[in-house]
Coordinates of C-alpha atoms in Angstrom, one line a residue:
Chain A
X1 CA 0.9 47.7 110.8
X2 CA 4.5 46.1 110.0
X3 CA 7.6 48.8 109.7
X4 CA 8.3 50.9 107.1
X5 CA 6.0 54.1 107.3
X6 CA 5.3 55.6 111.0
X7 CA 2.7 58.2 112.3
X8 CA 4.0 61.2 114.3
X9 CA 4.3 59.2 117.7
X10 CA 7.3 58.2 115.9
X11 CA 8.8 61.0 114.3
X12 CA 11.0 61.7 117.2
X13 CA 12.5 58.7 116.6
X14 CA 16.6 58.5 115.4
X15 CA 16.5 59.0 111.2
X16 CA 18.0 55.6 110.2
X17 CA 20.8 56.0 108.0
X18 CA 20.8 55.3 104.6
X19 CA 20.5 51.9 103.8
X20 CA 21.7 51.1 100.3
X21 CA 24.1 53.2 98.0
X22 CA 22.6 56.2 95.7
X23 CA 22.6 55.8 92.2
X24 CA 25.4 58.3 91.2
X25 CA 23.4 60.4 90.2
X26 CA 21.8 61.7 93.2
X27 CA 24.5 60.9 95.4
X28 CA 25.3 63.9 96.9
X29 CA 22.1 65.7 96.4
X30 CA 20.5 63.7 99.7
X31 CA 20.8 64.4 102.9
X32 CA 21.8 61.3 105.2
X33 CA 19.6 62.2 107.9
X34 CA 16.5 62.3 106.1
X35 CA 13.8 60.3 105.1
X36 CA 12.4 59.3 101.9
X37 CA 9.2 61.0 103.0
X38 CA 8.2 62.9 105.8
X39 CA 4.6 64.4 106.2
X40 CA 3.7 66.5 109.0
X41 CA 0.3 68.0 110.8
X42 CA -1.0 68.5 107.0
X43 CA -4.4 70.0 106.9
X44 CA -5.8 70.7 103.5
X45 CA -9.5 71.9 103.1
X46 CA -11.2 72.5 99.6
X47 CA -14.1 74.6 100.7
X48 CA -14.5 76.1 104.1
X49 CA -18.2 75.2 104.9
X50 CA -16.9 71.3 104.9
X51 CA -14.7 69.3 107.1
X52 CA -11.1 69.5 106.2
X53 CA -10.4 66.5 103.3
X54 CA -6.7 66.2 105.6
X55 CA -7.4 66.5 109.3
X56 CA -3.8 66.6 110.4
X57 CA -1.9 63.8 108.4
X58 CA 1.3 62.6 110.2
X59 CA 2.9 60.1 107.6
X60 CA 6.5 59.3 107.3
X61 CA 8.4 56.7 105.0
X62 CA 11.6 55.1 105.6
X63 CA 14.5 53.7 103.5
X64 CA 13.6 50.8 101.4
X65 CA 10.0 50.7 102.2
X66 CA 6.4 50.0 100.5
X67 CA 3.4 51.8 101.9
X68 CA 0.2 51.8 100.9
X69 CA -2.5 53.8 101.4
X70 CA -6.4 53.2 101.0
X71 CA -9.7 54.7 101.3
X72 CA -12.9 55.4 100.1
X73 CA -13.1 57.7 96.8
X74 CA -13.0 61.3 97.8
X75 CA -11.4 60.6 101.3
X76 CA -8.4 62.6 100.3
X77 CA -5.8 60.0 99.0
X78 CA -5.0 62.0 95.3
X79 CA -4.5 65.5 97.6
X80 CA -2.3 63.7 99.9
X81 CA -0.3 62.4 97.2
X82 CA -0.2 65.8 95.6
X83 CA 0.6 67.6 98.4
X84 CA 3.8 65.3 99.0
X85 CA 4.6 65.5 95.2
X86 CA 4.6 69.4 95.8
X87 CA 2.3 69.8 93.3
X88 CA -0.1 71.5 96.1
X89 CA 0.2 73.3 99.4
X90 CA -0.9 72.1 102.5
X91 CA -3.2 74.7 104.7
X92 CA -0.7 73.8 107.4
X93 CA 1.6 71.5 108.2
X94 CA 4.8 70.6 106.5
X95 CA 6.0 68.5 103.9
X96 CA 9.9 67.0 103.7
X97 CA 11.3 64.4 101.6
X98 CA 15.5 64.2 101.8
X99 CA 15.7 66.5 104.2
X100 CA 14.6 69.2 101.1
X101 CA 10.7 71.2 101.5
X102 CA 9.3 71.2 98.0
X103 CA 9.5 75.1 97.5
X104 CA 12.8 75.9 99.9
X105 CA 14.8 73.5 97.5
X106 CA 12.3 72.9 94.8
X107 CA 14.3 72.2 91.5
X108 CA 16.4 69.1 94.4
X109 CA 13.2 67.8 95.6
X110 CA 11.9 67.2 92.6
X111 CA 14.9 65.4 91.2
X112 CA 13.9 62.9 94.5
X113 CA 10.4 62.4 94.6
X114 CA 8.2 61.4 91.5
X115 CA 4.4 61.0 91.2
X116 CA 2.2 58.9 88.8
X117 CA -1.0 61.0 89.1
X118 CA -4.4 58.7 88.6
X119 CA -5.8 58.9 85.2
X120 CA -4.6 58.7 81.9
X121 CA -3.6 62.4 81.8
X122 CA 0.2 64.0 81.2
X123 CA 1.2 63.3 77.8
X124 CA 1.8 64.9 74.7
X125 CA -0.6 63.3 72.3
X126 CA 1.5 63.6 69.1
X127 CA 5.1 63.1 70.5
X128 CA 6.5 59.1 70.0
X129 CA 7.1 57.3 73.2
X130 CA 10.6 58.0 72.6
X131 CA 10.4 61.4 72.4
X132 CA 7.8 61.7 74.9
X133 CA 10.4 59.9 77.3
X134 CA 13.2 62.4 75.7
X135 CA 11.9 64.9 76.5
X136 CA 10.7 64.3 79.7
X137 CA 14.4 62.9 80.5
X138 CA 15.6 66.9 79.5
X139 CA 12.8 68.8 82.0
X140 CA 14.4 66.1 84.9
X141 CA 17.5 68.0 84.2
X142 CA 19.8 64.4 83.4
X143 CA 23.2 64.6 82.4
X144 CA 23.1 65.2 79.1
X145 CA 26.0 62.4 78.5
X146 CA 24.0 60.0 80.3
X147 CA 20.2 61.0 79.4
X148 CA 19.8 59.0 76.1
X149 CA 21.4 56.0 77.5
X150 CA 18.7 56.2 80.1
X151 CA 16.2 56.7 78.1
X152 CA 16.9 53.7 76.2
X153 CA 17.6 52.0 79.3
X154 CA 13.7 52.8 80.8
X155 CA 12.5 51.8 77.1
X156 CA 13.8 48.2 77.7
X157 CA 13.0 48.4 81.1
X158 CA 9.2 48.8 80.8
X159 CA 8.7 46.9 77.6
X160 CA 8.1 49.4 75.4
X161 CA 10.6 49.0 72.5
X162 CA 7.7 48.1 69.6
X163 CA 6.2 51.1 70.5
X164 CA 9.0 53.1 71.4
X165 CA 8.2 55.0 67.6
X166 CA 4.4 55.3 68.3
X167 CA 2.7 58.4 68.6
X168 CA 0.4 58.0 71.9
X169 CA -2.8 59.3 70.7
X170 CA -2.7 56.4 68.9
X171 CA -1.8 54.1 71.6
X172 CA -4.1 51.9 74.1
X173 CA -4.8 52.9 77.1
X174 CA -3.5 50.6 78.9
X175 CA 0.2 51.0 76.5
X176 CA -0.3 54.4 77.9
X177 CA -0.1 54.0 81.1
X178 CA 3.2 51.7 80.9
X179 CA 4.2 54.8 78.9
X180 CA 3.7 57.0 82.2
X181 CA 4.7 54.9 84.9
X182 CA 7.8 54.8 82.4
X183 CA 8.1 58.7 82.8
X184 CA 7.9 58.2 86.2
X185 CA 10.8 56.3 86.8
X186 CA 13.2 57.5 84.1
X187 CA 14.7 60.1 86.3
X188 CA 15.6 57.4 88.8
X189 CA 13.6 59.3 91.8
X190 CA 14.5 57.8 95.1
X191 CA 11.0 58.2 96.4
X192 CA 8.2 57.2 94.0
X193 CA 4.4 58.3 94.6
X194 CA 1.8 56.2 92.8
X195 CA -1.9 57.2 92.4
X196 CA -4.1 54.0 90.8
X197 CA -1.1 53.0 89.0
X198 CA -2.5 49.4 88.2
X199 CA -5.6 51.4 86.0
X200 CA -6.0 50.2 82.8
X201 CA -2.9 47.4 82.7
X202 CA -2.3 44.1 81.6
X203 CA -0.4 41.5 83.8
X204 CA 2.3 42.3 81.9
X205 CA 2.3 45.9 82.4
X206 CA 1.8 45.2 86.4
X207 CA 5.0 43.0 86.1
X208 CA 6.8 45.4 84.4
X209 CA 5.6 47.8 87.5
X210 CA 7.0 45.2 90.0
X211 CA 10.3 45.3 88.3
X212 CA 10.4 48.9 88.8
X213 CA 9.4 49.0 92.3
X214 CA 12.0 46.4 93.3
X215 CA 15.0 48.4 91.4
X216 CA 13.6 51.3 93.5
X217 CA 13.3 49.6 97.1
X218 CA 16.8 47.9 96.5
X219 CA 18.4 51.1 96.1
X220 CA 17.0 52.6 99.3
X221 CA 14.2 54.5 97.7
X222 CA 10.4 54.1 99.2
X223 CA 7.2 54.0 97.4
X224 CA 3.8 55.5 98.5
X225 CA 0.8 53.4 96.5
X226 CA -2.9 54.8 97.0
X227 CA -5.9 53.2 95.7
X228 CA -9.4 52.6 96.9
X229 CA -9.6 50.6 99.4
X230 CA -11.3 47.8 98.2
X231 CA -8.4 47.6 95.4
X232 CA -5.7 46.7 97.9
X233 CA -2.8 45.4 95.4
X234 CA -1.3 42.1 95.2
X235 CA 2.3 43.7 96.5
X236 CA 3.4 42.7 100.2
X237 CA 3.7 46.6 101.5
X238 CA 5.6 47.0 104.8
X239 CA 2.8 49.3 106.2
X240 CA -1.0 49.6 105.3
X241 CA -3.2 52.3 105.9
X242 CA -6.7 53.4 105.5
X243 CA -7.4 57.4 105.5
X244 CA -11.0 58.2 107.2
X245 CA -12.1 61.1 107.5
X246 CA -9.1 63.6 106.8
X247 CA -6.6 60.9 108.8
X248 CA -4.6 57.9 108.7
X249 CA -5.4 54.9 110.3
X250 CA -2.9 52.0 110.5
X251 CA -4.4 48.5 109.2
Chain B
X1 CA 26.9 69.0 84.5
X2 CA 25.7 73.0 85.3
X3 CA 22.5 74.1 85.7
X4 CA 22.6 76.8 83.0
X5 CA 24.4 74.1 80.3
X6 CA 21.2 71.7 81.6
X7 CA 18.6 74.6 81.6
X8 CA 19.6 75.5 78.1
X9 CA 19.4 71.6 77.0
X10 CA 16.1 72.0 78.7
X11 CA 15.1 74.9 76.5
X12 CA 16.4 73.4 73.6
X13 CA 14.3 69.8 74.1
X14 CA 11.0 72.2 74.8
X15 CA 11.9 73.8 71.2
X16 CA 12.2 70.4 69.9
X17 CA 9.1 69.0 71.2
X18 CA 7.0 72.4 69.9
X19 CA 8.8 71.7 66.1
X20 CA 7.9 67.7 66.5
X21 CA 4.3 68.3 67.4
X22 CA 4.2 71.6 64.3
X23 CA 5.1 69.0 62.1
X24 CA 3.3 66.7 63.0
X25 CA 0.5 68.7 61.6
X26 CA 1.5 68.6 57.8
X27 CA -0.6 70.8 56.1
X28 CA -0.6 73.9 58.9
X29 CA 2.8 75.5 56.9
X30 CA 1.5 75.6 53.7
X31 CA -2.3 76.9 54.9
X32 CA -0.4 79.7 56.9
X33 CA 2.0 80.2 54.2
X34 CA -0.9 80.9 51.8
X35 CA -3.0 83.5 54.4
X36 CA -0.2 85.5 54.1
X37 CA -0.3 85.6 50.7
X38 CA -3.3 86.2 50.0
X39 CA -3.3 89.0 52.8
X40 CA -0.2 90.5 50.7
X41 CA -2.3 90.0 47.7
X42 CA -5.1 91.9 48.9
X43 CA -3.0 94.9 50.8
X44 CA -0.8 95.4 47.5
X45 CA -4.1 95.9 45.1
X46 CA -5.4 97.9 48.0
X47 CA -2.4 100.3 47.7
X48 CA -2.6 100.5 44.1
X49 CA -5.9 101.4 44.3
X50 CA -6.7 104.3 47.2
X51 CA -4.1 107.4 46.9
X52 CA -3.2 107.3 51.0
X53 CA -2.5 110.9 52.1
X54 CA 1.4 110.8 53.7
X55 CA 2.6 108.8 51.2
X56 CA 4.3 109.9 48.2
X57 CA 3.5 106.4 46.1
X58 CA 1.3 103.2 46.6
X59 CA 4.5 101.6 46.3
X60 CA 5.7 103.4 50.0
X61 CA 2.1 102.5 51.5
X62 CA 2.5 99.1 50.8
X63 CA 6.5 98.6 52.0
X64 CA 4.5 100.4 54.9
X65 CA 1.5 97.6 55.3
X66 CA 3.8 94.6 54.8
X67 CA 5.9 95.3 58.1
X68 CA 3.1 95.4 59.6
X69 CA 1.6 92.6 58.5
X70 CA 4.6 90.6 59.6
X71 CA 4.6 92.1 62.9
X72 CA 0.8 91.0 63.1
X73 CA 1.9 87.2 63.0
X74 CA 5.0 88.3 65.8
X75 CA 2.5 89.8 67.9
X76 CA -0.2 86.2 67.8
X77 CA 2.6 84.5 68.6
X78 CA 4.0 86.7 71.6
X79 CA 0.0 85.9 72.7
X80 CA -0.2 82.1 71.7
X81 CA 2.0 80.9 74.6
X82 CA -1.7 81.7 77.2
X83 CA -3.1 79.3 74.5
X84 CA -0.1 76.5 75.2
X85 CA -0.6 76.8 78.5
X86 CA -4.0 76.0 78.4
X87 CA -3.5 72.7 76.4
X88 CA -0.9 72.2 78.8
X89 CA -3.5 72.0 81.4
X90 CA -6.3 70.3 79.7
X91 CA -3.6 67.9 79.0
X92 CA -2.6 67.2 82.2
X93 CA 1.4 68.2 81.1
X94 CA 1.1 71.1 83.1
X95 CA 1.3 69.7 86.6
X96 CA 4.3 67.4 85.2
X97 CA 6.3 70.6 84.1
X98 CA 5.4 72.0 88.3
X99 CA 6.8 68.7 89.3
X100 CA 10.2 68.5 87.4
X101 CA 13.6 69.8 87.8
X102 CA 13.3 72.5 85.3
X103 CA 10.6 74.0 86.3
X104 CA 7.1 76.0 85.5
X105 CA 8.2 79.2 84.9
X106 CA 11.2 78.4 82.4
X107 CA 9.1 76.0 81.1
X108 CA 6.4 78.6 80.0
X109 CA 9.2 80.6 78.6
X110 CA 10.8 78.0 76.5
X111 CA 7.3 77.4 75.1
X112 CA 7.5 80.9 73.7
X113 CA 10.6 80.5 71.5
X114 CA 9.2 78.3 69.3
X115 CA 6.4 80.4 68.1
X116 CA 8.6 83.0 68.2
X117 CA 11.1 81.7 65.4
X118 CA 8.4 80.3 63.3
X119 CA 6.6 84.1 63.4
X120 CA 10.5 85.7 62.7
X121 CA 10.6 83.2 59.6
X122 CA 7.1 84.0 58.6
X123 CA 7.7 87.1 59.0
X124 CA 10.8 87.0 56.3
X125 CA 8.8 84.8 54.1
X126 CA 6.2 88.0 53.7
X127 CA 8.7 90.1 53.1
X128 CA 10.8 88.0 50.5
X129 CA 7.5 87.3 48.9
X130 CA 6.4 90.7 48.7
X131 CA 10.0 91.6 47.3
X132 CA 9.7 88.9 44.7
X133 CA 6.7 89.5 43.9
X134 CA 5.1 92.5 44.2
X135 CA 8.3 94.3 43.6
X136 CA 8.6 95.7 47.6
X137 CA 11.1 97.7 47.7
X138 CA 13.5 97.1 50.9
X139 CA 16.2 98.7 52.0
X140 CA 19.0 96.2 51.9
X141 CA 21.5 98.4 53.5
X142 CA 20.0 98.2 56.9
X143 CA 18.0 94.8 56.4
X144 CA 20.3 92.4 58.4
X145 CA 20.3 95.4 60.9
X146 CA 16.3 94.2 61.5
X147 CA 17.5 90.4 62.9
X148 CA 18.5 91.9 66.1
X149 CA 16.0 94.7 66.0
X150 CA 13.6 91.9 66.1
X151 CA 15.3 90.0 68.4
X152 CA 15.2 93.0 70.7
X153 CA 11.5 93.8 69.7
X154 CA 10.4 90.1 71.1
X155 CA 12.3 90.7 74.0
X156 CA 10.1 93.5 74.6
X157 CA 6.9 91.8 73.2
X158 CA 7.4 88.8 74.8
X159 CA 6.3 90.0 78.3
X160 CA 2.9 90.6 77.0
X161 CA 2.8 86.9 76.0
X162 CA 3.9 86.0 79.7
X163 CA 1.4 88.0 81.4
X164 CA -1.6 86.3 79.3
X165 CA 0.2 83.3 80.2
X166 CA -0.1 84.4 84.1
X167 CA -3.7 85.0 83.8
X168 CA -4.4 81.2 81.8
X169 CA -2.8 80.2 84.9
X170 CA -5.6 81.7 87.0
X171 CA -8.5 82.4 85.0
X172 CA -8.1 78.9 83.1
X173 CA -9.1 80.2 80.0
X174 CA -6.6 80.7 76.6
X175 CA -7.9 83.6 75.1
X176 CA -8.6 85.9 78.1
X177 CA -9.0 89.0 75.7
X178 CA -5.8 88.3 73.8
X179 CA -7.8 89.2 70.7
X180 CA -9.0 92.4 71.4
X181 CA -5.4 93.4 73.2
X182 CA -3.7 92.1 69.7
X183 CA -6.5 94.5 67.7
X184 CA -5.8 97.3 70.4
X185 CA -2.2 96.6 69.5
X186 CA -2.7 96.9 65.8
X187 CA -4.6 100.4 66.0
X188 CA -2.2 102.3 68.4
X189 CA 1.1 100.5 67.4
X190 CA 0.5 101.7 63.6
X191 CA 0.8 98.4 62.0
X192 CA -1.6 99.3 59.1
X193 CA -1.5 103.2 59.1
X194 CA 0.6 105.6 60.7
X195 CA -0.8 106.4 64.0
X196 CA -0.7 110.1 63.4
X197 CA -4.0 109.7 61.8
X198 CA -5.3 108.7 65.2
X199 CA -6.3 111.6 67.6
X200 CA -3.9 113.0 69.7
X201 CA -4.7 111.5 72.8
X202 CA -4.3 108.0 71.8
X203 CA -0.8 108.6 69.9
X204 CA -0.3 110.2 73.6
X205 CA -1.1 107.0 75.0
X206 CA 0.3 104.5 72.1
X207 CA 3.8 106.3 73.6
X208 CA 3.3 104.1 76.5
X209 CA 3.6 100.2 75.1
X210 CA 6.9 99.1 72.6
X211 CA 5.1 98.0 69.6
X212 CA 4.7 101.7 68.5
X213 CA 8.6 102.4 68.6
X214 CA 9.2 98.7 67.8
X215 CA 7.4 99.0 64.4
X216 CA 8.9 102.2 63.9
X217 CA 12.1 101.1 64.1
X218 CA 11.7 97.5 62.2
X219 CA 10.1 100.0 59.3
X220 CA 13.2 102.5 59.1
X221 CA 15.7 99.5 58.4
X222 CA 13.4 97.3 56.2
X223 CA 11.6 99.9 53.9
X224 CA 13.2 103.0 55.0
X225 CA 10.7 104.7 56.4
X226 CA 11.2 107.8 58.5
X227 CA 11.3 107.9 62.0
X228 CA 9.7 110.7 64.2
X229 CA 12.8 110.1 66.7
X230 CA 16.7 109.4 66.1
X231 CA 17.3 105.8 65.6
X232 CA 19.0 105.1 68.7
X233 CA 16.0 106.6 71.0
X234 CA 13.6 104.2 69.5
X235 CA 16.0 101.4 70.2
X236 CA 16.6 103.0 73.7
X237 CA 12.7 102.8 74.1
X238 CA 12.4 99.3 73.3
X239 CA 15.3 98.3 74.9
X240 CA 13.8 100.2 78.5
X241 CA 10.2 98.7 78.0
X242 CA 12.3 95.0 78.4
X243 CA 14.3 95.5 80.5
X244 CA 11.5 96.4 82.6
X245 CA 8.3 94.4 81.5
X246 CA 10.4 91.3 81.6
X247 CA 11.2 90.7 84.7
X248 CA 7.9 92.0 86.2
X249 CA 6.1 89.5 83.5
X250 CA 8.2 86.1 85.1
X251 CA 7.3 87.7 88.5
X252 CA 3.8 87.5 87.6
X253 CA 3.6 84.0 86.2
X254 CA 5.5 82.8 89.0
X255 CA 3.5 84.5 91.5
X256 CA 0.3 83.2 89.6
X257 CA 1.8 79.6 89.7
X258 CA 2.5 79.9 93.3
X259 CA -0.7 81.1 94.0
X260 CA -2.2 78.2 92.1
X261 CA -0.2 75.7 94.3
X262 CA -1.2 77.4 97.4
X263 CA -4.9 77.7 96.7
X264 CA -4.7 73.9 94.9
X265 CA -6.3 75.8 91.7
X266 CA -3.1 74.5 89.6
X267 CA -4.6 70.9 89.0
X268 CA -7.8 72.7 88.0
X269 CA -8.3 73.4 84.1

């Protein structure tokens, strides 16, 4: 395992500070002793007569950092990923990312962190990409005076300007999945969570995906990618690991 | 930028998106336009035909009918926002909406206003129509009075719509007995006859949801019907039932989508 995320043997360790300015417009909304991502003793377990899916998952992420995360299907990769989106409690354990829990300061966390579920699921069939993007740009809460300048911006950004007026029900499915890794980073989250995001897309789309995640680690942010683990993605990731049987195991 | 000026752009962009995806759909405003009427159609003949006992003409039984029919469409659309929610979670938007900055819960609630308007304007379409055509007589003194008597009669409606909402959440299913709550509704809040035709213990118990008074009231300053209590205890009644089913309704739908997060049921649909 190189550096970048760390298990709890190394959560007493000093926060680093951050490394690269915010983006305006979450400056201010961070807090400087945090870290991207911080994951502690999570247990999760879906039905009671089974072993737990998380057995205790100690994961933390630092500034400007790629992790990635494999694993055999069901070993618990999507739950982890939705229980640091806050999208799910953990049985125990806690969840931090900014120095914000995702209920204490819910509406602040999820201005930070921002998760690409697996699947081709979380769009509005009939909307255009452009007002799928719209609107998703209004429930992140941007500044008005800046959201359609950003939306325009993340249009250019992933490619999508021919399509920009296209309804997505009538869209490919790999179009759609630039369309919701688009979504994902509109809101300029400062930690990014990625489940499968390389399903269904072309070289270009993955390119386009590169570009994002380097905008994103060069403004101090961190990404968490989980696939199976025989999909291990071309990206150099400054930690691997594998979770087996409800833990993490460093590569 | 505040949160309540972004909240309300928030609002405003859900409203958007619900009129975008309407129109998409091009021929859904002319088929609803025509069910109503052809429901007017079929209520005003009905009137002319069958001599109801409380009213002095078939002309004041069918100003009666047509509020009601109008209220009909308000009250599916209170209910439809359980059915949004459960495309919302079939369609994976759902779990977007937990995840962002606005939130769930306001989320849900901005989903309601746009069914909400189109019912209102419905709901003056079947009255201009029955004015213009049928010769309904309305009672244009008080008429404009009826915008905000509406407006207060969602806000006490509305809660209803919440709570189904709620139990979508939970139950994962749109229509958890909306329909039979919205024919319940019907019966005991009078919207087709008065509901002193109904025996005494149900008017006893119709006393205890707003769509009684709320009809009541919407009636006196569109047709000029008569009211069993002054004007300003009806309004008093509907004005107490939100005030207080409101906030208990948002309490619920939070408290269902918390529950969901806790248990890990919210992904589920």
């Amino acid at each position: 395992m190189s550096g970048g995320a760390s298990a709890s043997v190394r959560l007493e360790a000093q926060p680093p500070t951050l490394a690269a300015p915010r983006s305006d417009s979450v400056a201010g909304l961070v807090s400087t002793d945090a870290f991207p991502l911080s994951l502690e003793g999570v247990h999760k377990r879906w039905d009671k007569n089974q072993a737990p899916i998380l057995d205790g998952v100690d994961l933390r992420l630092d500034l400007g950092t790629k992790t990635w995360i494999g694993g055999r299907n069901g070993a618990g990769k999507t739950t982890l990923l939705r229980i640091a989106a806050g999208l799910i409690d953990p049985d125990r354990g806690r969840v931090h990312a900014w120095g914000f829990g995702p209920h204490d300061k819910r509406s602040r966390y999820h201005r930070l962190v921002a998760f690409l579920p697996a699947g081709d699921r979380g769009l509005y069939a009939r909307l255009s990409v452009r007002h799928q993007l719209r609107f998703w740009a209004a429930m992140a809460m941007i500044d008005h005076a800046a959201r359609e300048a950003r939306v325009e911006e993340t249009i250019d950004a992933f490619d999508l300007r021919e399509l920009a007026e296209q309804r997505v029900d009538r869209m490919s499915m790999g179009q759609r999945q630039r369309v919701r890794i688009a979504m994902t980073f509109l809101p300029e989250p400062e930690t990014v969570l990625l489940d499968e995001p390389l399903t269904s897309l072309d070289s270009e789309g993955a390119v386009v995906l590169d570009r994002a995640i380097e905008g994103l680690i060069d403004r101090g942010g961190a990404l968490l990618w989980c696939s199976p683990s025989g999909d291990h993605p071309e990206h150099e990731f400054d930690s691997d690991w594998m979770l087996e049987a409800g833990r993490l195991v460093a590569l | 930028m505040s949160e309540f000026r972004g909240s309300a752009r928030a609002f405003r962009e859900v409203l958007a998106r619900d009129l975008r995806v309407y129109l998409s759909y091009r021929s859904r405003l002319a088929s609803q336009a025509l069910t109503s009427v052809f429901s007017l159609t079929l209520f005003y003949y009905v009137s002319q035909l069958v001599h109801v006992s409380g009213f002095s003409s078939p002309g004041a039984y069918f100003g009666f009918v047509i509020v009601g029919i109008a209220l009909v469409g308000v009250l599916y659309s209170c209910f439809s926002v359980a059915d949004t929610v459960r495309q919302e979670l079939i369609a994976g938007t759902f779990e977007r909406l937990v995840l962002s900055p606005f939130g769930p819960v306001r989320s849900v609630i901005a989903m309601a206003v746009f069914p909400l308007l189109y019912a209102f304007t419905m709901a003056a379409f079947t009255l201009a129509f029955g004015w213009a055509v049928f010769g309904l007589q309305l009672h244009w003194q008080t008429v404009p009075l009826a915008i905000p008597a509406m407006a207060l009669a969602l806000l006490a409606f509305l809660p209803f719509g919440l709570a189904f909402a709620a139990l979508t959440v939970v139950m994962k299913q749109g229509n958890v007995g909306t329909s039979w709550v919205i024919a319940l509704i019907s019966i005991v809040g009078g919207l087709y006859f008065p509901i002193t035709l109904l025996p005494e213990w149900v008017q006893t118990a119709a006393k205890f949801q707003p769509f009684t008074p709320a009809t009541e009231m919407l009636r006196h300053l569109l047709v000029d019907s008569p009211q069993a209590t002054s004007a300003l205890v009806t309004i008093a009644k509907v004005a107490l039932f939100a005030a207080v089913l409101l906030p208990v309704s948002i309490w619920a739908l939070r408290r269902a989508i918390r529950e969901g997060q806790r248990r890990g049921t919210i992904i589920e649909y």
